[in-house]
Coordinates of C-alpha atoms in Angstrom, one line a residue:
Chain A
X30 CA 107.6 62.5 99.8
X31 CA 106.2 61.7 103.2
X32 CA 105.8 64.7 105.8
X33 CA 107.6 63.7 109.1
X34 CA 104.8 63.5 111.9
X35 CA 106.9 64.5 114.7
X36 CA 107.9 67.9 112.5
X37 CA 106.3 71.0 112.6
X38 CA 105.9 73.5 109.6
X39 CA 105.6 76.7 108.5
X40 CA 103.7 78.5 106.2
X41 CA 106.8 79.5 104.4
X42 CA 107.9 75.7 104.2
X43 CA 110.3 75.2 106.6
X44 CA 110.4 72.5 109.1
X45 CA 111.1 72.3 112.8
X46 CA 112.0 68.8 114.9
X47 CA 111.8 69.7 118.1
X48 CA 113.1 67.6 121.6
X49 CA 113.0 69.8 124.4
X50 CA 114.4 73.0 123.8
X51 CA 116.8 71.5 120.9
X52 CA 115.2 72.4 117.7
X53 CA 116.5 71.0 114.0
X54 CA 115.5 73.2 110.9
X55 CA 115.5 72.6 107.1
X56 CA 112.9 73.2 104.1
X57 CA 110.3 70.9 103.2
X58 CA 110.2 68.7 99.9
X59 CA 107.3 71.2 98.8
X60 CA 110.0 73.9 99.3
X61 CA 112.8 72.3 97.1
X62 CA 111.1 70.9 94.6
X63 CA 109.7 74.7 93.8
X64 CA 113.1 75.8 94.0
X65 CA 114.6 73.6 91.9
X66 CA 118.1 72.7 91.4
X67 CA 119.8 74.4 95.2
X68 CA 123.2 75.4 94.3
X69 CA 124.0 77.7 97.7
X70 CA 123.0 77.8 101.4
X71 CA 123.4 81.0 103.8
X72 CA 123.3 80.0 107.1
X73 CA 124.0 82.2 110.3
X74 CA 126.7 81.4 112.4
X75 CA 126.8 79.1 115.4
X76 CA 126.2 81.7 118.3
X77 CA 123.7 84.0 116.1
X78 CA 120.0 84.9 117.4
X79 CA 116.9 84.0 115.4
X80 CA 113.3 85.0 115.9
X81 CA 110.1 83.4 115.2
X82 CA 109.1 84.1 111.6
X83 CA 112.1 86.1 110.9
X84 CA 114.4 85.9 107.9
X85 CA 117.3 83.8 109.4
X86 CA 119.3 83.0 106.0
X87 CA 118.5 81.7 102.1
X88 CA 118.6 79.5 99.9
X89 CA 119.8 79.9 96.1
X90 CA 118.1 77.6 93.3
X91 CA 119.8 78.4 89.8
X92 CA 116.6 80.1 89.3
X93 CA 116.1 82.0 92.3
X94 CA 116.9 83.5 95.8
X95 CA 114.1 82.3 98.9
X96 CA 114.4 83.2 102.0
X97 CA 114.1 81.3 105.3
X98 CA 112.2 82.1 107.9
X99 CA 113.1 81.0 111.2
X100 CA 109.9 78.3 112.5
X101 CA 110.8 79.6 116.4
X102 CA 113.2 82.1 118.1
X103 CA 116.5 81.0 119.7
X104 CA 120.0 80.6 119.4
X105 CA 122.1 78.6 116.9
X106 CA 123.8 75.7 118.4
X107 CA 125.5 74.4 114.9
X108 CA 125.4 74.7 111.4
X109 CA 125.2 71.7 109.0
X110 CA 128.5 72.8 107.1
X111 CA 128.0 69.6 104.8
X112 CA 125.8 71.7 102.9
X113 CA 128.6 74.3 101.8
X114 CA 129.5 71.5 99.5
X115 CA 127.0 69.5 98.4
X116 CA 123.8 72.0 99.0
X117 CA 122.0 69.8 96.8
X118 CA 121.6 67.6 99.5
X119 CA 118.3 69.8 100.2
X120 CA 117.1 68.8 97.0
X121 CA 117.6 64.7 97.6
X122 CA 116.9 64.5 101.2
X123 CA 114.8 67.3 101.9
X124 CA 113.4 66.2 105.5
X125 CA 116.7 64.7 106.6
X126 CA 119.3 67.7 105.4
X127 CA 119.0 70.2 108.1
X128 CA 120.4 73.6 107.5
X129 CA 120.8 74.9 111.5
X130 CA 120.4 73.4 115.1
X131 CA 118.8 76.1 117.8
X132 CA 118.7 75.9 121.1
X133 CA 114.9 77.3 121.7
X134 CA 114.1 80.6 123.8
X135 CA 110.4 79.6 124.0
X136 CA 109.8 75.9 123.2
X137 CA 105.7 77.1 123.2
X138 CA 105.9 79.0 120.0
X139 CA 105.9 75.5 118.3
X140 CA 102.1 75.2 119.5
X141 CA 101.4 78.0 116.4
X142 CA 103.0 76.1 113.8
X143 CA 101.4 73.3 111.6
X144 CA 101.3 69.6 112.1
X145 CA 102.2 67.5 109.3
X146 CA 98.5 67.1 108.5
X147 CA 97.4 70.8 108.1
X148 CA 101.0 71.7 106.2
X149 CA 99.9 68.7 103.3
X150 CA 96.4 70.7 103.3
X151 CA 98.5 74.2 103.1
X152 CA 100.5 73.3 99.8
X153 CA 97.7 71.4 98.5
X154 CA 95.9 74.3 98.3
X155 CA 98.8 76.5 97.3
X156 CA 99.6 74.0 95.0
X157 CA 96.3 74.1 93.0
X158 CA 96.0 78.3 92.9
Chain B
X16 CA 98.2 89.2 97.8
X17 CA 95.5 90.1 95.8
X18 CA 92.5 87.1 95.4
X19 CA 91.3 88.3 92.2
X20 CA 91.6 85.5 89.6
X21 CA 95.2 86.3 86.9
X22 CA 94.0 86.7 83.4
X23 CA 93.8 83.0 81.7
X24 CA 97.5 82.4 80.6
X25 CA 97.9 81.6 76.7
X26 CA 99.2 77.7 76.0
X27 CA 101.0 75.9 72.8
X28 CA 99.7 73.0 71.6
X29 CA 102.1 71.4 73.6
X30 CA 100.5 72.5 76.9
X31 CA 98.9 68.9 77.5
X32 CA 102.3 67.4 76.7
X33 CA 103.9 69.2 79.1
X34 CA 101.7 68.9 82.0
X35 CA 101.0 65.0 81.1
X36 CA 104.9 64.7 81.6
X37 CA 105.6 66.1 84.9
X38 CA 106.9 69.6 83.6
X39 CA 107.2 72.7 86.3
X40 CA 105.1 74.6 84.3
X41 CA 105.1 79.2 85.3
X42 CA 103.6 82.2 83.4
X43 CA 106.1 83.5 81.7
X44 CA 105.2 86.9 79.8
X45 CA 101.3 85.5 80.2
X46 CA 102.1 81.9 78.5
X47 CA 102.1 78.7 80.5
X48 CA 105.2 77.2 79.6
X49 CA 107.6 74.8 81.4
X50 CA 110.2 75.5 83.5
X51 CA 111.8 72.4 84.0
X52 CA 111.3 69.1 83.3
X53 CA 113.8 66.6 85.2
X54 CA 116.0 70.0 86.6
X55 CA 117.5 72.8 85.3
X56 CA 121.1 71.7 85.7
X57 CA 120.6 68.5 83.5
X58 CA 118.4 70.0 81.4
X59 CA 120.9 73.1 80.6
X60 CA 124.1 70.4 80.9
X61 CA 122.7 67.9 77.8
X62 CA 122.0 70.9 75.7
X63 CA 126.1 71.5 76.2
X64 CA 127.1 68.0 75.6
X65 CA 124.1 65.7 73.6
X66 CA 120.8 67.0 72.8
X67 CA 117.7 68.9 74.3
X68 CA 114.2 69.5 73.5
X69 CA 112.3 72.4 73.7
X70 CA 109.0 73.7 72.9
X71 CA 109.2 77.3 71.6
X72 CA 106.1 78.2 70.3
X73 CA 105.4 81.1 71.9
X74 CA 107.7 82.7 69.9
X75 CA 105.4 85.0 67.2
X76 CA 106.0 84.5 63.6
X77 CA 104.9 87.8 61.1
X78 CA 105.3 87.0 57.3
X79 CA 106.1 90.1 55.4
X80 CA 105.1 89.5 51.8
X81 CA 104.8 91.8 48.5
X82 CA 105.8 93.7 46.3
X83 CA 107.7 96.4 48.9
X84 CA 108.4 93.7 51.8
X85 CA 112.1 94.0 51.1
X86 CA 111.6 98.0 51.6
X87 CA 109.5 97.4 54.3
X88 CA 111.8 94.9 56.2
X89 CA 114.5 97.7 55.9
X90 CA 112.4 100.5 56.9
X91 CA 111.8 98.6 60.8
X92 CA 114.7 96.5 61.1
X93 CA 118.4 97.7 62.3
X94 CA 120.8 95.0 60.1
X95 CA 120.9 95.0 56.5
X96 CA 118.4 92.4 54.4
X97 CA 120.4 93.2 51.6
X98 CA 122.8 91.0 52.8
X99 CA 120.1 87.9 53.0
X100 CA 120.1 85.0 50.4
X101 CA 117.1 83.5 50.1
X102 CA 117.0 80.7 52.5
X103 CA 119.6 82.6 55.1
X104 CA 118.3 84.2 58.3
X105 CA 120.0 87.0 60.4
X106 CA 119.8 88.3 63.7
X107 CA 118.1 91.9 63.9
X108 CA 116.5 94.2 66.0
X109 CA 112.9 96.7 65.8
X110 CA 113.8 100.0 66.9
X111 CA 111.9 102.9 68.0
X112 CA 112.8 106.3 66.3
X113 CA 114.4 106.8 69.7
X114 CA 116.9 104.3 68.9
X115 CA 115.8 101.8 71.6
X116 CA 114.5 98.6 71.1
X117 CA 111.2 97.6 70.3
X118 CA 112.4 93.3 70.0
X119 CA 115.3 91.4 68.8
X120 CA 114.2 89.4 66.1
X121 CA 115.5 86.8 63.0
X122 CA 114.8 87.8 60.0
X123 CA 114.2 84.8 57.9
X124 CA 114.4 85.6 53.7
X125 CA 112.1 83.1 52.2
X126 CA 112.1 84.2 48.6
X127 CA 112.1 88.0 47.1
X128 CA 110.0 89.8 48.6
X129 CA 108.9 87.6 51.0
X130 CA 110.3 87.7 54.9
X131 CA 109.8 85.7 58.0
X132 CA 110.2 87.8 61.0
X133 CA 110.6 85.5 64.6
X134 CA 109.4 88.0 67.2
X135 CA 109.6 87.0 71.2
X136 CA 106.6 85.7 73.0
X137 CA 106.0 88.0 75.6
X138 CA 106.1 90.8 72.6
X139 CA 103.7 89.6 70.7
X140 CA 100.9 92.1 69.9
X141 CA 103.3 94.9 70.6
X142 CA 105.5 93.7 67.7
X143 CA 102.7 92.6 65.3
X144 CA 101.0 96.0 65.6
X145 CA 104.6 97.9 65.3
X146 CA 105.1 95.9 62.1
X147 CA 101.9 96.6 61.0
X148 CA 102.0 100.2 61.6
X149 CA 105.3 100.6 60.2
X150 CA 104.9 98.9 57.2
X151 CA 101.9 100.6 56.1
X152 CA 103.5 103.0 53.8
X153 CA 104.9 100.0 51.9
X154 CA 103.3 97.7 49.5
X155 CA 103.5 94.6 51.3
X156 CA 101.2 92.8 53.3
X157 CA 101.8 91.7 56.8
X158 CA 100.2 88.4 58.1
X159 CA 100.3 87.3 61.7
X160 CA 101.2 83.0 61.4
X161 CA 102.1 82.6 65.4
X162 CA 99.6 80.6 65.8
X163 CA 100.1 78.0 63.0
X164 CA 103.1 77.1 63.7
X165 CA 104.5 74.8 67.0
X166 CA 108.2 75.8 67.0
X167 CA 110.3 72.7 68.6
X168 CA 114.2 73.7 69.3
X169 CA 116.0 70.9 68.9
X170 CA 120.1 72.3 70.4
X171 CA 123.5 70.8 71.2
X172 CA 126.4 69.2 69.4
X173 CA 124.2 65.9 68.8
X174 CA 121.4 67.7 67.6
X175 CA 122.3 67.3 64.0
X176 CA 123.1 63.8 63.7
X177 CA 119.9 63.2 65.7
X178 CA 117.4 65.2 63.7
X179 CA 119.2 63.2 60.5
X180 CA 117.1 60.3 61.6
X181 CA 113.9 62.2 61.4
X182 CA 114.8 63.9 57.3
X183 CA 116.6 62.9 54.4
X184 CA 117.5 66.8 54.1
X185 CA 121.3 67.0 54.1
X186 CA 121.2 68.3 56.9
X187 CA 125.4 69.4 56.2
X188 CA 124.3 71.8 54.3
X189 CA 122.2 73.8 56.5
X190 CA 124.6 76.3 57.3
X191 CA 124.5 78.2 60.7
X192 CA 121.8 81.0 60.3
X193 CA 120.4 79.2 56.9
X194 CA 117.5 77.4 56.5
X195 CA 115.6 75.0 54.3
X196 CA 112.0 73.7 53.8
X197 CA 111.9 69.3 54.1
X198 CA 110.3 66.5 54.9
X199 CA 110.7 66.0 58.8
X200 CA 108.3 63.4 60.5
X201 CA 106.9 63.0 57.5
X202 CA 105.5 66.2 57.0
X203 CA 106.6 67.7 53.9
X204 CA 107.5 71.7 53.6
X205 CA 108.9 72.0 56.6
X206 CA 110.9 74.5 57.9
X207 CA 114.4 73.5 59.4
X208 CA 116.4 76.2 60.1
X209 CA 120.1 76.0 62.2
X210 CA 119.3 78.9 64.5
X211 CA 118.4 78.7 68.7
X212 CA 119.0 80.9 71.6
X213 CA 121.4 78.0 73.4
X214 CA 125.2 79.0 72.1
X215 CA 125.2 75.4 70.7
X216 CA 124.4 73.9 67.2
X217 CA 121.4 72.9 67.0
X218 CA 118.2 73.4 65.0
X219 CA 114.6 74.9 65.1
X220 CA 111.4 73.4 63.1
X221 CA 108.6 75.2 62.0
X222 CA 106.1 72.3 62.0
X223 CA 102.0 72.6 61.9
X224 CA 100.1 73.4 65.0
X225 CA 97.5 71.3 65.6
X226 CA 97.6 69.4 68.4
X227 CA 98.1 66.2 67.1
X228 CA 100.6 66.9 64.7
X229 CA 102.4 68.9 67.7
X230 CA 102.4 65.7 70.1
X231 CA 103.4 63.5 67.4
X232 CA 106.5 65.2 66.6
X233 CA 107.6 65.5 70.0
X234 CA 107.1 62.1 70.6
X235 CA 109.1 61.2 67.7
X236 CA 111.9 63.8 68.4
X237 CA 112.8 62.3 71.9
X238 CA 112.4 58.6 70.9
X239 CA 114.7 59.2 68.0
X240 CA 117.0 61.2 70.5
X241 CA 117.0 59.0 72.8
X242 CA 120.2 57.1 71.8
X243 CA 121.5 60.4 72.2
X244 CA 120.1 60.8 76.3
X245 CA 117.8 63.5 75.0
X246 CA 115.7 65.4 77.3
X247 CA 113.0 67.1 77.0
X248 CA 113.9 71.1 78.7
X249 CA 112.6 74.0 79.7
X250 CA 112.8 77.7 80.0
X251 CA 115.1 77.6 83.2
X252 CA 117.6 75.7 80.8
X253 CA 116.9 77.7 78.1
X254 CA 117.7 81.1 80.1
X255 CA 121.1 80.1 81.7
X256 CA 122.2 78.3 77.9
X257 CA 121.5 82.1 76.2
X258 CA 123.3 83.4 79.5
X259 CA 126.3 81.7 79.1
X260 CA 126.3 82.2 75.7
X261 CA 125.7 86.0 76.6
X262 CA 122.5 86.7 74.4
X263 CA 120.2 89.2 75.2
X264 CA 116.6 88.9 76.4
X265 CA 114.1 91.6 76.2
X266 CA 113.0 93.0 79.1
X267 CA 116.6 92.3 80.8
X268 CA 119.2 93.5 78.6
X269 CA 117.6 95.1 75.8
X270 CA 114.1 97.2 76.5
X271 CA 112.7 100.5 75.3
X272 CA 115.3 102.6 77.3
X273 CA 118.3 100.8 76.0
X274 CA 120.0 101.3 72.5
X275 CA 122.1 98.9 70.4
X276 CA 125.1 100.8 71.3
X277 CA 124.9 100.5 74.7
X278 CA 123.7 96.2 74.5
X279 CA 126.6 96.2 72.3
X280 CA 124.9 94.8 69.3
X281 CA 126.1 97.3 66.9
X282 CA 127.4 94.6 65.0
X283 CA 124.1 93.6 63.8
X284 CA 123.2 97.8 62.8
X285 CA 124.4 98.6 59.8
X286 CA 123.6 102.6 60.0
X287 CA 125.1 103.0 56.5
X288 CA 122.3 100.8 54.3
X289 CA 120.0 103.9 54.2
X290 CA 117.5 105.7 56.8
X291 CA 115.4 103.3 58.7
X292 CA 113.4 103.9 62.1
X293 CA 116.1 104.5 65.1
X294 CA 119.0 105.2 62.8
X295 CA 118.8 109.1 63.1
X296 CA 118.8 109.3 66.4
X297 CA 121.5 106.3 66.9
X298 CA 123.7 108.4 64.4
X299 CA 123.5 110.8 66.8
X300 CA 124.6 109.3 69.6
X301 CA 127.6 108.0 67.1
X302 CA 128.4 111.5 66.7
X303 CA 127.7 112.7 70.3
X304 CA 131.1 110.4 71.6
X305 CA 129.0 107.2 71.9
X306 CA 126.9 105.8 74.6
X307 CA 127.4 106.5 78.1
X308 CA 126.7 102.6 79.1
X309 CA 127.6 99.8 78.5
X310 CA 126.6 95.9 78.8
X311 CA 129.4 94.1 80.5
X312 CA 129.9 90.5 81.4
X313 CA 131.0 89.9 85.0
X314 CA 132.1 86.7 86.9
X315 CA 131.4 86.7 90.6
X316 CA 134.7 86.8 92.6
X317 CA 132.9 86.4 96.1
X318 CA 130.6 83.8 97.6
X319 CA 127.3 85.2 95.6
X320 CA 124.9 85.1 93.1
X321 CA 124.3 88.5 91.2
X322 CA 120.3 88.6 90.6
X323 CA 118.1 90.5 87.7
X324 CA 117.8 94.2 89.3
X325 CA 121.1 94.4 91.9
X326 CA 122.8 96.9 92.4
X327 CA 126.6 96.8 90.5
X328 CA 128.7 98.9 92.9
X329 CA 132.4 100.6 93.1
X330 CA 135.0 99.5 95.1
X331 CA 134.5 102.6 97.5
X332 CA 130.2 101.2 97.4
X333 CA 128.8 103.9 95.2
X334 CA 126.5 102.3 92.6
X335 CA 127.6 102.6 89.4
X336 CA 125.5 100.4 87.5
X337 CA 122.7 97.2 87.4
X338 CA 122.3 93.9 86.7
X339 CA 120.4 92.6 84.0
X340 CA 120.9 88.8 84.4
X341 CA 122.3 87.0 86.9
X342 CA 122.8 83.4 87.4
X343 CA 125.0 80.6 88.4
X344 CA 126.3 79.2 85.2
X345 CA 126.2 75.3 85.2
X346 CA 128.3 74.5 82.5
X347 CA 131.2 76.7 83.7
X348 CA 130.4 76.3 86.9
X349 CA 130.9 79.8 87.9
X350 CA 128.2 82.2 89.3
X351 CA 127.9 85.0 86.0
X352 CA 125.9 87.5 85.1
X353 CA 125.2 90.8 82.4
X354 CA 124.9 94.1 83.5
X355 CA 125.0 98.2 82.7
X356 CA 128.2 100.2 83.8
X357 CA 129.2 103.5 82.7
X358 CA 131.3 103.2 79.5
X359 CA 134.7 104.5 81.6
X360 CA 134.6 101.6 83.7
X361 CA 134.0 99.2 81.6
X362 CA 137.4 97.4 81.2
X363 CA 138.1 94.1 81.5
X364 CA 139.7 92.6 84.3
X365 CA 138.2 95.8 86.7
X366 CA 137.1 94.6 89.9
X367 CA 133.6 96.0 91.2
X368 CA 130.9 94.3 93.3
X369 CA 127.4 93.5 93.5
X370 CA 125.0 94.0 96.3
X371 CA 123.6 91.2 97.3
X372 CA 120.9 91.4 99.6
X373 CA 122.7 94.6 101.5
X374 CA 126.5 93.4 101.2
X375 CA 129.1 93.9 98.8
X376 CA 130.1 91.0 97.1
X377 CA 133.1 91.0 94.6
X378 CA 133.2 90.4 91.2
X379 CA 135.4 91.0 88.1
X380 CA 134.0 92.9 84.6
X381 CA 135.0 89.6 81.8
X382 CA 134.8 89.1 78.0
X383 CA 131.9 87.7 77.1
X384 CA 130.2 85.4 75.9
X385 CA 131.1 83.5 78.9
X386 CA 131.0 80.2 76.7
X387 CA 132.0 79.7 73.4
X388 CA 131.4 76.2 71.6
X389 CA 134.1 74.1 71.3
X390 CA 135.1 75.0 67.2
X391 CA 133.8 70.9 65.2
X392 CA 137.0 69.4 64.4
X393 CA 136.1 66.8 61.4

């Protein structure tokens, strides 16, 4: 699966879309398909605070429990409740099925994260250990 | 993370196979074995309702042959060989003098004197020297064939009427825990037996390990099953079928601090055939009131997934006990999972809960096994 340009990513495989100071987050392809089957989501709640490389929520494959790591601090505008049902939606559309929106405290911490190109070097890499 | 290089994992002849068709492939107990193939969930759901494949050679195989083997299969083994017919296999356990396990293993009885132990993979060595050393006294001689054999598990309700394609063995007549040696693929004098680690019927096949012959039979088991929507699985599948169908694992709920008492397999330790290693010390504990744990099934009540190592917690949040398993069950669609509670609170129906990542979560002790195949009505 193709790696969204206009994303940036995270060492710990999530993704951020960015427009202003409205930021969109999910987990890469890369992400899911290591997880496996995603059978549960744990979002915050709209109003919560995250911060830049902190744990913000999880996600539950059959096998396993992986945390997320928030791609850039702020505060969460909306949480994509489809997922409470159907959380295999990650799985299928991994760049498309967002889990929160944030409304961002510092739009400059994106300049950190990794374009498109360096994340595809990243897992290659991480991939092939 | 540490940047030295991990010690070269062991592979089955299968490895290739497995790689060459898009398997998740892990270390699991230092063998590089797939996890998945097409996903857990479908994987684990055809072994419920058609037919799976799996490779299982890592299992180890240890031959007990001679004069004394019978003697000698008694002496480090908790159930009764007595009991065996040739060609009938039993579930079993090595025990330390302690009383707590070494492995769970099947004891196959191929003719007098002459025993097929099946020994888990990431046990290997450990068991094969334990047998050895064990069996020393006895007149028997103990031979090592793990390597000579690729073990394929074929499991589900389908998996007879599929592998009747493959042999003209009457395959009917294979009782559950029996065994017989056929022509399957063509290869004469091998070993079908109706055991697995899935809860379902199904079969495993003893079958030569050279590549070749490996690849071939695989090949040949998923074409014939493919009528049946076979699919090849892995050992994600594999752990959530034996789950379900609450059966233990080593290293989860049975290990070298846990005795048969407390895993509740005391059905399978028959203290009263004669003195064998662990059967002082577990008549003991008989006589001592029992054990002060025990294994309990529960069924998450909450939002939550119980994982291997949580915490299992009292209403008022003392812990009171740990989970050994923990998974979301696919086929019952529940989230379910094994764990150790003090043998006073161990009633069914009790409500407890399990941390989970620093918050209670509520969950309900259950019979187990969770599932139970549906009884074949002819």
């Amino acid at each position: 699966m193709a790696y969204p340009q206009n994303y940036k990513y995270t060492r710990e495989h999530e993704w951020i879309e960015a427009a202003g100071n409205h930021g969109t987050i999910g987990i890469t392809d890369y992400a899911q398909n290591s997880l496996g089957d995603i059978v549960f989501v744990d979002a915050p709640k709209v109003g919560a605070t995250v911060t830049k490389g902190e744990v913000f929520g999880s996600v539950e494959s059959v096998k396993a429990v992986s945390d997320l790591y928030s791609p850039a601090s702020g505060t969460v505008t909306e949480v994509n409740e489809a997922l409470k049902d159907s959380p295999e939606k990650l799985n299928t559309e991994a760049h498309s099925a967002w889990i929160i929106k944030v409304e961002l405290s510092n739009p400059g911490e994106l300049d950190a994260l990794l374009s498109a190109a360096d994340y595809e070097q990243f897992i290659a890499e991480e991939g092939g250990k | 993370m540490s940047s030295s290089a991990p010690p070269a994992l062991r592979q089955t002849p299968l490895n290739a196979m497995h790689r060459r068709m898009g398997a998740k492939m892990v270390d699991f107990g230092g063998w590089d074995m797939p996890v998945e193939y097409s996903g857990l969930i479908a994987e684990h759901m055809v072994v419920r309702t058609g037919v799976g494949l799996f490779d299982v050679s890592h299992m180890g195989d240890i031959q007990l042959r001679g004069p004394e083997a019978f003697d000698a299969v008694q002496h480090i083994s908790m159930n009764d060989a007595s009991k065996l017919q040739i060609g009938q296999a039993h579930y079993s356990a090595m025990l330390y003098p302690e009383g707590t396990f070494v492995d769970d293993v099947i004891v196959h009885k191929l003719g007098e004197n002459d025993y097929l132990i099946v020994i888990n993979a990431g046990t290997r060595e450990k068991d094969f020297q334990w047998i050895k050393q064990n069996a020393k006294s006895f007149h028997c001689h103990v031979a090592n064939y793990s390597d000579y054999y690729t073990q394929l598990a074929i499991q589900g309700p389908r998996a007879a009427e599929m592998l009747a394609k493959l042999t003209k063995l009457d395959l009917d007549a294979i009782k559950p825990y029996w065994f017989q040696w056929g022509t399957v693929c063509g290869l004469a004098n091998t070993l079908v037996a109706r055991t697995g680690y899935t809860g379902e019927d199904g079969f495993e096949i003893y079958v030569p390990s050279d590549v070749p012959t490996s690849e071939r039979v695989w090949n040949e088991v998923l074409e014939a099953g493919r009528e049946f929507g076979i699919l090849p699985c892995g050992l994600g599948a594999r752990n959530t079928l034996r789950l379900e169908s609450a059966m233990s694992l080593y290293g989860h709920e049975i290990s070298e601090t846990i005795n048969p008492f407390e895993a509740r397999l005391d059905r399978f330790l028959k203290l009263d055939k004669g003195d064998f290693l662990g059967s002082e010390a577990l008549k003991k504990v008989q006589v001592e009131g029992g054990p002060k744990r025990k294994l309990v099934g529960l069924e998450m009540l909450e939002r939550g997934i119980a994982r291997d190592g949580y915490s299992v917690l009292n209403l008022s949040g003392e812990k009171i006990g740990v989970v050994t398993s923990g998974s979301p069950a696919p086929y019952l669609k529940k989230n379910i999972a094994l764990a150790y509670v003090p043998v006073e609170l161990a009633t069914i129906d009790a409500e407890v809960a399990v941390e989970i990542r620093g918050n209670p979560v509520k969950a309900k002790i259950v019979p187990t096994p969770f599932y139970r195949r549906p009884k074949k009505t002819i």
